[in-house]
GROMACS .gro file of C-alpha atoms in nm:
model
  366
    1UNK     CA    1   8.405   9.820  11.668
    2UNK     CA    2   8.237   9.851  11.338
    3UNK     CA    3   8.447   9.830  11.035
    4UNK     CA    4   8.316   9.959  10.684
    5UNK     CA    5   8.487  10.029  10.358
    6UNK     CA    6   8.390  10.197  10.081
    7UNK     CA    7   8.515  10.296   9.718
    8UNK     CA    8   8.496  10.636   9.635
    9UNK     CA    9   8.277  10.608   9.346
   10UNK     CA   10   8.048  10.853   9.079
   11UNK     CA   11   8.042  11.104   9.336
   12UNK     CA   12   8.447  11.170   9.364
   13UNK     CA   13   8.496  11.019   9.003
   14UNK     CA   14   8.575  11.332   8.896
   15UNK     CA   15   8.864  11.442   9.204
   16UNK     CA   16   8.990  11.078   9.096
   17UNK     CA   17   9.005  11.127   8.729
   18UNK     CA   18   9.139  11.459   8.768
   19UNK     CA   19   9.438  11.288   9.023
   20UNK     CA   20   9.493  11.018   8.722
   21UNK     CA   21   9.698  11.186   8.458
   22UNK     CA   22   9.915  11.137   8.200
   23UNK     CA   23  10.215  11.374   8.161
   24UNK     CA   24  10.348  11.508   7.873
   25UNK     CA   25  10.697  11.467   7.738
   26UNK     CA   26  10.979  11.239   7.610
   27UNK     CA   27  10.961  10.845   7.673
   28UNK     CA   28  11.289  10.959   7.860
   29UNK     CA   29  11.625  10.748   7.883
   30UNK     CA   30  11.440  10.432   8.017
   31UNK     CA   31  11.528  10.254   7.670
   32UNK     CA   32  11.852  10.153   7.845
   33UNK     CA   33  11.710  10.009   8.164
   34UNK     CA   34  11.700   9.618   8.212
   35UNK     CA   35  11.360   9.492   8.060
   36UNK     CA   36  11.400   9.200   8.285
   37UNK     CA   37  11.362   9.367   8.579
   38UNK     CA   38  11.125   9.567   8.776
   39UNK     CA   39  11.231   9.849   9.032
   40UNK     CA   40  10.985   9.953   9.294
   41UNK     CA   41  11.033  10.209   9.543
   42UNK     CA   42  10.851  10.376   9.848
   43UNK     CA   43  10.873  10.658  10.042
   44UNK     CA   44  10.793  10.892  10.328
   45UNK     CA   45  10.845  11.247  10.228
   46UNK     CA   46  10.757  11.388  10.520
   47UNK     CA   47  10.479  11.661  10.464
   48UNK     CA   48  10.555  11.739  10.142
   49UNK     CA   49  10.327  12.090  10.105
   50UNK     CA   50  10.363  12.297   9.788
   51UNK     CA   51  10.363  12.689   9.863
   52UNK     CA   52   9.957  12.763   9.814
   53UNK     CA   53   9.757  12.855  10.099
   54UNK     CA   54   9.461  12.583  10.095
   55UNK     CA   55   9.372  12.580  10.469
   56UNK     CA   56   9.465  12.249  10.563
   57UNK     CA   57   9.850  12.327  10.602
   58UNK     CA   58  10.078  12.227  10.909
   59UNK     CA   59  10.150  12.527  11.068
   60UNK     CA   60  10.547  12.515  10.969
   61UNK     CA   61  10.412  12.515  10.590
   62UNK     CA   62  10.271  12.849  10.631
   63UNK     CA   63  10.347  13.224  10.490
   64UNK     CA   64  10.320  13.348  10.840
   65UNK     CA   65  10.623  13.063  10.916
   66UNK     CA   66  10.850  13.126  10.661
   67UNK     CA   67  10.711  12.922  10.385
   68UNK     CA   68  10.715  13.052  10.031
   69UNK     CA   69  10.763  12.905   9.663
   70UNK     CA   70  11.141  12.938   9.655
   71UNK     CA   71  11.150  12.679   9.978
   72UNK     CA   72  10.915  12.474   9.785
   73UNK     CA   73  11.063  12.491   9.448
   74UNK     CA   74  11.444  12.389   9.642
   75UNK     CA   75  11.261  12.122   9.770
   76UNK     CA   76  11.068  11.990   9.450
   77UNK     CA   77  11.422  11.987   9.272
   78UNK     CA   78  11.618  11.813   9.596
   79UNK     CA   79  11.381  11.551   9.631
   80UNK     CA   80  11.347  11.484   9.235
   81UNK     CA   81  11.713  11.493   9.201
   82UNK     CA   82  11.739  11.219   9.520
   83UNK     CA   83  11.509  11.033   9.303
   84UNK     CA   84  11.654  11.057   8.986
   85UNK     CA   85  12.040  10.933   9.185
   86UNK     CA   86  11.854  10.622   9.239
   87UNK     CA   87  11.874  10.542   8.868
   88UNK     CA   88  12.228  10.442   8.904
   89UNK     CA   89  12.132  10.088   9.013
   90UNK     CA   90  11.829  10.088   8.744
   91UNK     CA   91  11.498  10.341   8.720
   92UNK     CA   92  11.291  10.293   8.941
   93UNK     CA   93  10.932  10.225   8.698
   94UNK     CA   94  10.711  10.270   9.028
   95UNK     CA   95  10.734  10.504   9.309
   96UNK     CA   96  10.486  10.547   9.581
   97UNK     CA   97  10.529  10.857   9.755
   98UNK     CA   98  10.332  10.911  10.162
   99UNK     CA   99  10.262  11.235  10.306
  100UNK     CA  100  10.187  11.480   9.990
  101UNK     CA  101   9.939  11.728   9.947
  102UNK     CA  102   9.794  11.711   9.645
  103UNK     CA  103   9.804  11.585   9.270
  104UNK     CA  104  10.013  11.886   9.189
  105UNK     CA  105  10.260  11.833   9.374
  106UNK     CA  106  10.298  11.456   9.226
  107UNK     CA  107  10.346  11.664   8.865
  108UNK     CA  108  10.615  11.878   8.973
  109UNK     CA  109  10.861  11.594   9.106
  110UNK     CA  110  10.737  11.453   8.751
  111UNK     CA  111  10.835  11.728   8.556
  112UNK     CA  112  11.131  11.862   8.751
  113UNK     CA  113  11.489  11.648   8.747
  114UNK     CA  114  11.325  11.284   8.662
  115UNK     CA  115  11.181  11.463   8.376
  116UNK     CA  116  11.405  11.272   8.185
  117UNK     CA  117  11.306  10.904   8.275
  118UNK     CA  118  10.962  10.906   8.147
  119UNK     CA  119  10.721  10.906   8.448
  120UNK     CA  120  10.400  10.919   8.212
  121UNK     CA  121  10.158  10.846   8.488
  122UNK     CA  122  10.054  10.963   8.830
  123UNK     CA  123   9.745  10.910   9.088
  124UNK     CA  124   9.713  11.033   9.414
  125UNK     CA  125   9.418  11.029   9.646
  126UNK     CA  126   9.337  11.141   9.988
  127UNK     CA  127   9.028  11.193  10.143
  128UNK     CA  128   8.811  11.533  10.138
  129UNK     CA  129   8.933  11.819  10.380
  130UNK     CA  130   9.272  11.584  10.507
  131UNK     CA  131   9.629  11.772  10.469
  132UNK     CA  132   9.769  11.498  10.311
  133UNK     CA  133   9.749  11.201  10.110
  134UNK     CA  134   9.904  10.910   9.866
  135UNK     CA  135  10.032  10.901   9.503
  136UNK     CA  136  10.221  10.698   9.264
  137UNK     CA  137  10.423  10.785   8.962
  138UNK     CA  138  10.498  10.558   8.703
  139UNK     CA  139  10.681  10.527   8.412
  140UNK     CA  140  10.447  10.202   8.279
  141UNK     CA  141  10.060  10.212   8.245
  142UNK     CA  142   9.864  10.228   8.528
  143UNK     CA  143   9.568   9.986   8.373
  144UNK     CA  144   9.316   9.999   8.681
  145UNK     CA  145   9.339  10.228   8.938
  146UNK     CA  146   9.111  10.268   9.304
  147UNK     CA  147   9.091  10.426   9.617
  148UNK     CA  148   8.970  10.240   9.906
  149UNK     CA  149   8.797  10.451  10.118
  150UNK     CA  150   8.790  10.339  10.559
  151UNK     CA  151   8.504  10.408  10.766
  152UNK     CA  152   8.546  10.299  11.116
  153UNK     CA  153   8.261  10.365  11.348
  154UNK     CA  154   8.063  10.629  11.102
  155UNK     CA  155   8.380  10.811  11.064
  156UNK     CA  156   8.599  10.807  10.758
  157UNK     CA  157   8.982  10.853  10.808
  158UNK     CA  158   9.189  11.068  10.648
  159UNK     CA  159   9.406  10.768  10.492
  160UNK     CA  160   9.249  10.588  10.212
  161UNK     CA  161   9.454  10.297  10.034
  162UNK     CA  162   9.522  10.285   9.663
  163UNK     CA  163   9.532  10.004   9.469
  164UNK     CA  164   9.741  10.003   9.128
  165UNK     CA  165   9.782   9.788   8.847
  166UNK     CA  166  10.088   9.800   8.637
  167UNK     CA  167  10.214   9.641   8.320
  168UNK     CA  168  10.530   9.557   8.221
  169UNK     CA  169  10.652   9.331   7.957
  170UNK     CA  170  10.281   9.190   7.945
  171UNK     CA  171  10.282   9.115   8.312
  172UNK     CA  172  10.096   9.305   8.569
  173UNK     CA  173  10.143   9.338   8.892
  174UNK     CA  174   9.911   9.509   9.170
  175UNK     CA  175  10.036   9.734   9.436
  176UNK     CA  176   9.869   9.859   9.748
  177UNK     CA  177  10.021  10.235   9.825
  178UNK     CA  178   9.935  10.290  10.204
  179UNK     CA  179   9.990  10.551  10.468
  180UNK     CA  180   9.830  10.381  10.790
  181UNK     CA  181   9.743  10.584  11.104
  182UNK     CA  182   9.997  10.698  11.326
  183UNK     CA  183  10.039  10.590  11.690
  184UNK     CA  184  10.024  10.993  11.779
  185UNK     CA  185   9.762  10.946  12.056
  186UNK     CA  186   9.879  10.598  12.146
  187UNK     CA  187   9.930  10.273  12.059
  188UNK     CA  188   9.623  10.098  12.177
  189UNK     CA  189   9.394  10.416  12.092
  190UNK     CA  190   9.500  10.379  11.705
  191UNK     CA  191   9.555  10.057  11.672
  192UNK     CA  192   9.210   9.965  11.524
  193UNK     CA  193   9.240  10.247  11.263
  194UNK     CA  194   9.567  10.034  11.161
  195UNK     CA  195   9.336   9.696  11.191
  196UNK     CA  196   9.063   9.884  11.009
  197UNK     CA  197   9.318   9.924  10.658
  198UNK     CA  198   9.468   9.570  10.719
  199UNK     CA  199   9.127   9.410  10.702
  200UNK     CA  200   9.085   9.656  10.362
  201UNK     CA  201   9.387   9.494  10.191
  202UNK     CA  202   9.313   9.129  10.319
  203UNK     CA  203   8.990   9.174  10.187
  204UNK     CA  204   9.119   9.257   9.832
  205UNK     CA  205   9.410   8.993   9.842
  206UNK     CA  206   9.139   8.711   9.888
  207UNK     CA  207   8.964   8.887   9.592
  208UNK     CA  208   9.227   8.909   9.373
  209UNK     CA  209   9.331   8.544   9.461
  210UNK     CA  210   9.001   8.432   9.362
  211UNK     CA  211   8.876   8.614   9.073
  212UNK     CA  212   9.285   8.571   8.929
  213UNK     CA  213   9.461   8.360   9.112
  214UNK     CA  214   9.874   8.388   8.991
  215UNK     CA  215   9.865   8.770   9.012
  216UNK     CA  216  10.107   8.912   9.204
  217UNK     CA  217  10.071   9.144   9.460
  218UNK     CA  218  10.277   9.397   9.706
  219UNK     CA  219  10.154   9.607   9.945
  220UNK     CA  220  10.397   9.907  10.010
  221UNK     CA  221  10.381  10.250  10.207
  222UNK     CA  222  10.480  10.404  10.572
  223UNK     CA  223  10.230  10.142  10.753
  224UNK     CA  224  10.346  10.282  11.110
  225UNK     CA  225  10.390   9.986  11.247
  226UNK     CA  226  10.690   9.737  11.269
  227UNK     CA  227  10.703   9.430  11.151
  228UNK     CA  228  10.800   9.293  11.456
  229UNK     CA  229  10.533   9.491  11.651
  230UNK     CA  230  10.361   9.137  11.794
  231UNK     CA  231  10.720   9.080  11.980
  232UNK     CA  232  10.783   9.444  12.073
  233UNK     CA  233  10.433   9.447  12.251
  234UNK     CA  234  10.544   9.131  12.454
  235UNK     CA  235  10.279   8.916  12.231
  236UNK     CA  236  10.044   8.989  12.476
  237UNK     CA  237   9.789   9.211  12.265
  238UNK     CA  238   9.735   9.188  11.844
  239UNK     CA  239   9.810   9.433  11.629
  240UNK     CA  240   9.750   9.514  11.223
  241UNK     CA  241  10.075   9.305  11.109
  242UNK     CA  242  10.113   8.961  11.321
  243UNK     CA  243  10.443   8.699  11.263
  244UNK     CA  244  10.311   8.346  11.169
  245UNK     CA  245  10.352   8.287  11.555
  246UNK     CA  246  10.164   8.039  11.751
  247UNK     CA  247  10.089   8.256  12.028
  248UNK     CA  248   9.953   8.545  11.739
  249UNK     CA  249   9.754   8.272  11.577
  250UNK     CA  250   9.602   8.152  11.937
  251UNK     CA  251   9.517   8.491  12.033
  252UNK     CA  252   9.358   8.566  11.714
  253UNK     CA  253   9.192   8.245  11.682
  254UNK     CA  254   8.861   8.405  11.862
  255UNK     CA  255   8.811   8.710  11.665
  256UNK     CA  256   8.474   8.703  11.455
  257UNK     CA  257   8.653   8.971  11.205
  258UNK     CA  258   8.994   8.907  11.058
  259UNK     CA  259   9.184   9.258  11.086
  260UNK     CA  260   9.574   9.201  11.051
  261UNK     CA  261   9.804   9.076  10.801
  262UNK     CA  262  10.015   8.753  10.837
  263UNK     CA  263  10.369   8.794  10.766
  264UNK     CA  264  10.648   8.551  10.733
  265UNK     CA  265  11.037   8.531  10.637
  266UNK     CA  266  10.959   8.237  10.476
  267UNK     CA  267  11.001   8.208  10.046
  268UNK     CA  268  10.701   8.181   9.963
  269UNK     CA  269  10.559   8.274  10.258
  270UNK     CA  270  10.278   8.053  10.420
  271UNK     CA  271  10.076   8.033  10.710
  272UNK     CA  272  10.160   7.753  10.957
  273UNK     CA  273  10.025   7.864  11.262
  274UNK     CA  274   9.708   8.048  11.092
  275UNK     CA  275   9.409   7.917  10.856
  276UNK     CA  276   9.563   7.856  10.564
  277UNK     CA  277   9.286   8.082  10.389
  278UNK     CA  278   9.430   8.366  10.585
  279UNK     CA  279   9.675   8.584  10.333
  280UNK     CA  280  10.017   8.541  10.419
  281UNK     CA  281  10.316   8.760  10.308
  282UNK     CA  282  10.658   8.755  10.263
  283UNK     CA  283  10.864   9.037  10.487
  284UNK     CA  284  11.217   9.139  10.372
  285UNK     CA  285  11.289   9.302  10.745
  286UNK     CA  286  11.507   9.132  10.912
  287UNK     CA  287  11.668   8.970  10.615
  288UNK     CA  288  11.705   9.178  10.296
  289UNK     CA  289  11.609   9.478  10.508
  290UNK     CA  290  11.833   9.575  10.764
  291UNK     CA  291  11.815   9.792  11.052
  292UNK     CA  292  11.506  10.050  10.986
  293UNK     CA  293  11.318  10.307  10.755
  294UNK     CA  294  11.257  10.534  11.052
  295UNK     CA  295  11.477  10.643  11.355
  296UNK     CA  296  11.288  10.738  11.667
  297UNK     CA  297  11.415  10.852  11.980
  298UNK     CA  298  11.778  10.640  11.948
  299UNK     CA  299  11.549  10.330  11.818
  300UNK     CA  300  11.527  10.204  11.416
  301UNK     CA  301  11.165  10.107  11.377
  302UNK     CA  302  11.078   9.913  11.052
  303UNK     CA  303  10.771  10.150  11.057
  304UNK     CA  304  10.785  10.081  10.583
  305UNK     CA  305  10.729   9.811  10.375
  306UNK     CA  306  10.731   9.594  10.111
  307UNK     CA  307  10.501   9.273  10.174
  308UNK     CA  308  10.480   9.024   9.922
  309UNK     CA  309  10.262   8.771   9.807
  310UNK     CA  310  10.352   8.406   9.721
  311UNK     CA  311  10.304   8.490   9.387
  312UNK     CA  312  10.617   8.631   9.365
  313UNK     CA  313  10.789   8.311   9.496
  314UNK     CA  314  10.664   8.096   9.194
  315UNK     CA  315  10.908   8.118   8.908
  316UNK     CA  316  10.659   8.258   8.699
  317UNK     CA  317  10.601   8.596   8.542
  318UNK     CA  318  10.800   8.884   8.795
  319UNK     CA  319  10.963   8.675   9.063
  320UNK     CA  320  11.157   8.855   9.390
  321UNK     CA  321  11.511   8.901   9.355
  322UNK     CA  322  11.579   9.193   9.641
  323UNK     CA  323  11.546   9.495   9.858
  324UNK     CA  324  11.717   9.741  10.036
  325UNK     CA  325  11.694  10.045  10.265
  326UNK     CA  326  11.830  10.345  10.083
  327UNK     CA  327  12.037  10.462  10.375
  328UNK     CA  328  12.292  10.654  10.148
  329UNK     CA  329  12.346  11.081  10.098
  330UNK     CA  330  12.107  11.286  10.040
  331UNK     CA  331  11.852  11.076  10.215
  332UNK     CA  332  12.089  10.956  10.517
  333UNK     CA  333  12.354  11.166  10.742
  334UNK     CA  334  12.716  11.026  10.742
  335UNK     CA  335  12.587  10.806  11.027
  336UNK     CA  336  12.280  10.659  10.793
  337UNK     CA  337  12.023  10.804  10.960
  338UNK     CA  338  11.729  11.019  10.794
  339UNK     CA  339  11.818  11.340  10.677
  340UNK     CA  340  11.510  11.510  10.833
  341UNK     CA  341  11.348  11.793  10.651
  342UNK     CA  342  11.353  12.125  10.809
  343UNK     CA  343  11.094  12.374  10.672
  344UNK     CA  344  11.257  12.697  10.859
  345UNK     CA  345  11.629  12.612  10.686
  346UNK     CA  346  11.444  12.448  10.373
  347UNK     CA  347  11.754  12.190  10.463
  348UNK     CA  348  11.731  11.797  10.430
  349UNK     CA  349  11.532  11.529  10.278
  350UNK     CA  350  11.254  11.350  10.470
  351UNK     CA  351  11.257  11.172  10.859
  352UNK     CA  352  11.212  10.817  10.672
  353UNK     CA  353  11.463  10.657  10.432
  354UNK     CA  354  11.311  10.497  10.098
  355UNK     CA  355  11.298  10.156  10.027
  356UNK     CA  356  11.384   9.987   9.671
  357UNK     CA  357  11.223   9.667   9.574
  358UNK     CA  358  11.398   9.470   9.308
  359UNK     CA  359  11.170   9.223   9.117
  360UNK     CA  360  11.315   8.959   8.814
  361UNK     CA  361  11.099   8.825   8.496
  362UNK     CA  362  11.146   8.477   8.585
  363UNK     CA  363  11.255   8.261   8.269
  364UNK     CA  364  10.948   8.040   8.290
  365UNK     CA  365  10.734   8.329   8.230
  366UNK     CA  366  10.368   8.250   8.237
   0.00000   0.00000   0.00000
């Protein structure tokens, strides 16, 4: 299996400049928010389509289906409202959204109810002729922006990865916003489209450790795959995400490319088992995080993420200090499970729950 990545460069610069705006209005009511803090927060929308015909639409999202502007528009406001609630426990500065159709659409949850809290700055990306892609709003500067495009085997997948920069109070931070393949059409048939974006963001992590090592970085997004997926395969076969695990470093010990991510519970997280020039990453799941993002047939799967880099774990400059599934109304029944969307009764939320990541300007600040 060849792997191949690619930035989209001078020949989508303009699709990329055009998905990297700045929107107009008020600085909103983030004065009030805690400048010693940074609020992350990611999220599966599940297929969120605006009411234009562009010929890529699921079939649901369709005229001939039911579909119109007025579902859309209730659906803009619900989900921008659900957004805005979160404020209550601080604004959010970044949120990376999964499963949106265009730039446009990324505008419209700006400019409808969190209006009013100063999200400045949006990118989104996706590659050429897909249905859906990735985007980010933010209420700080988005300094450096890329999309990562995948090519495995010739072919280019419909899921690039974005990388962001942010600053906040003169620290920046760099976040990954990822929607990795499904496992529609089996596990072991899309596994190495999974490996194929892993091996994209390890690449960059050793990059950014070496060209600035201290910056901190956190890869977020629906990754479709638990974190626990080594274990829930019976450790007999590796996958994109692998547990600093003897038995996951012996079996990967004879692979000529490095294509998975090392995760770990421990603060800051470190490779025991594994090179110690392999990335390693902290995983709140199954200790912050509790339960699941995603609820499939009577089963939580941890299927979203926040992985963090040791950098965080350092006392210096934006340090960890929490996460948590949002499993509260609108985005969660009575029971805490994902208010699904429904396009034919235009009622619910999304089949995943968000996640909010809670980061602290340490007091030795670099």
């Amino acid at each position: 299996m060849k792997y191949a990545t690619r930035f989209f460069g001078f020949v989508l610069m303009a699709a990329i400049l055009g998905a990297c705006r700045v929107v107009p209005g008020t600085d909103g009511e983030g004065a009030t928010e805690k400048e010693k803090a940074f609020i992350a927060v990611s999220w599966n929308v599940q297929a969120l389509f605006d009411w234009k015909v562009d010929g890529f639409e699921y079939g649901e999202y369709l005229p001939s289906a039911g579909w119109n502007r007025e579902k859309y528009d209730a659906r803009i406001l619900s989900i921008s409202k659900a957004l805005g609630g979160l404020a209550e426990t601080g604004v959010p500065d970044l949120i990376g959204l999964v499963e949106l159709e265009n730039s446009g659409v990324l505008e419209d949850l700006a400019n409808g109810a969190l209006s009013k809290y100063g999200y400045k700055y949006m990118f989104f990306g996706n590659a050429p002729g897909s249905s859906l892609g990735v985007g980010a709003l933010s209420r700080f500067p988005l300094t450096e922006v890329k999309v990562h495009s995948i090519t495995v085997n010739g072919e280019t997948t419909p899921r690039p990865v974005l990388e962001l920069r942010v600053e906040k109070e003169g620290e920046g931070l760099v976040f990954f916003v990822c929607h990795w393949k499904s496992k529609l059409g089996g596990d072991e048939a899309t596994e190495a489209l999974r490996r194929s974006s892993a091996k994209v963001i390890k690449r960059r992590l050793e990059e950014l450790h070496k060209d600035e090592p201290g910056l901190p970085v956190v890869v977020m997004g629906d990754l479709n795959e638990n974190h626990d997926e080594f274990y829930r395969q019976a450790g007999v076969s590796l996958s994109a995400l692998l547990p600093d695990d003897p038995k996951a470093a012996e079996l990967a010990g004879g692979l000529n490319s490095l294509d998975f991510l090392v995760l770990s519970g421990e603060k800051p997280p470190r490779a025991r088992y594994f090179n110690p020039r392999i990335p390693c990453l902290y995983t709140p799941w199954g200790r912050e995080l509790e339960d699941g993002s995603y609820y499939y047939k009577n089963n939580w799967e941890t299927i979203d993420h926040f992985l963090l880099s040791a950098e965080l774990f350092n006392g210096r400059g934006w340090d960890f200090d929490t996460a948590k599934v949002v499993n509260q109304q609108p985005f969660a029944n009575e029971s805490g499970i994902p208010a699904s969307y429904n396009p034919k009764s235009g009622i619910g939320m999304s089949d995943h729950l968000p996640l909010a990541l809670f980061l602290r300007k340490a007091d030795d600040s670099r």
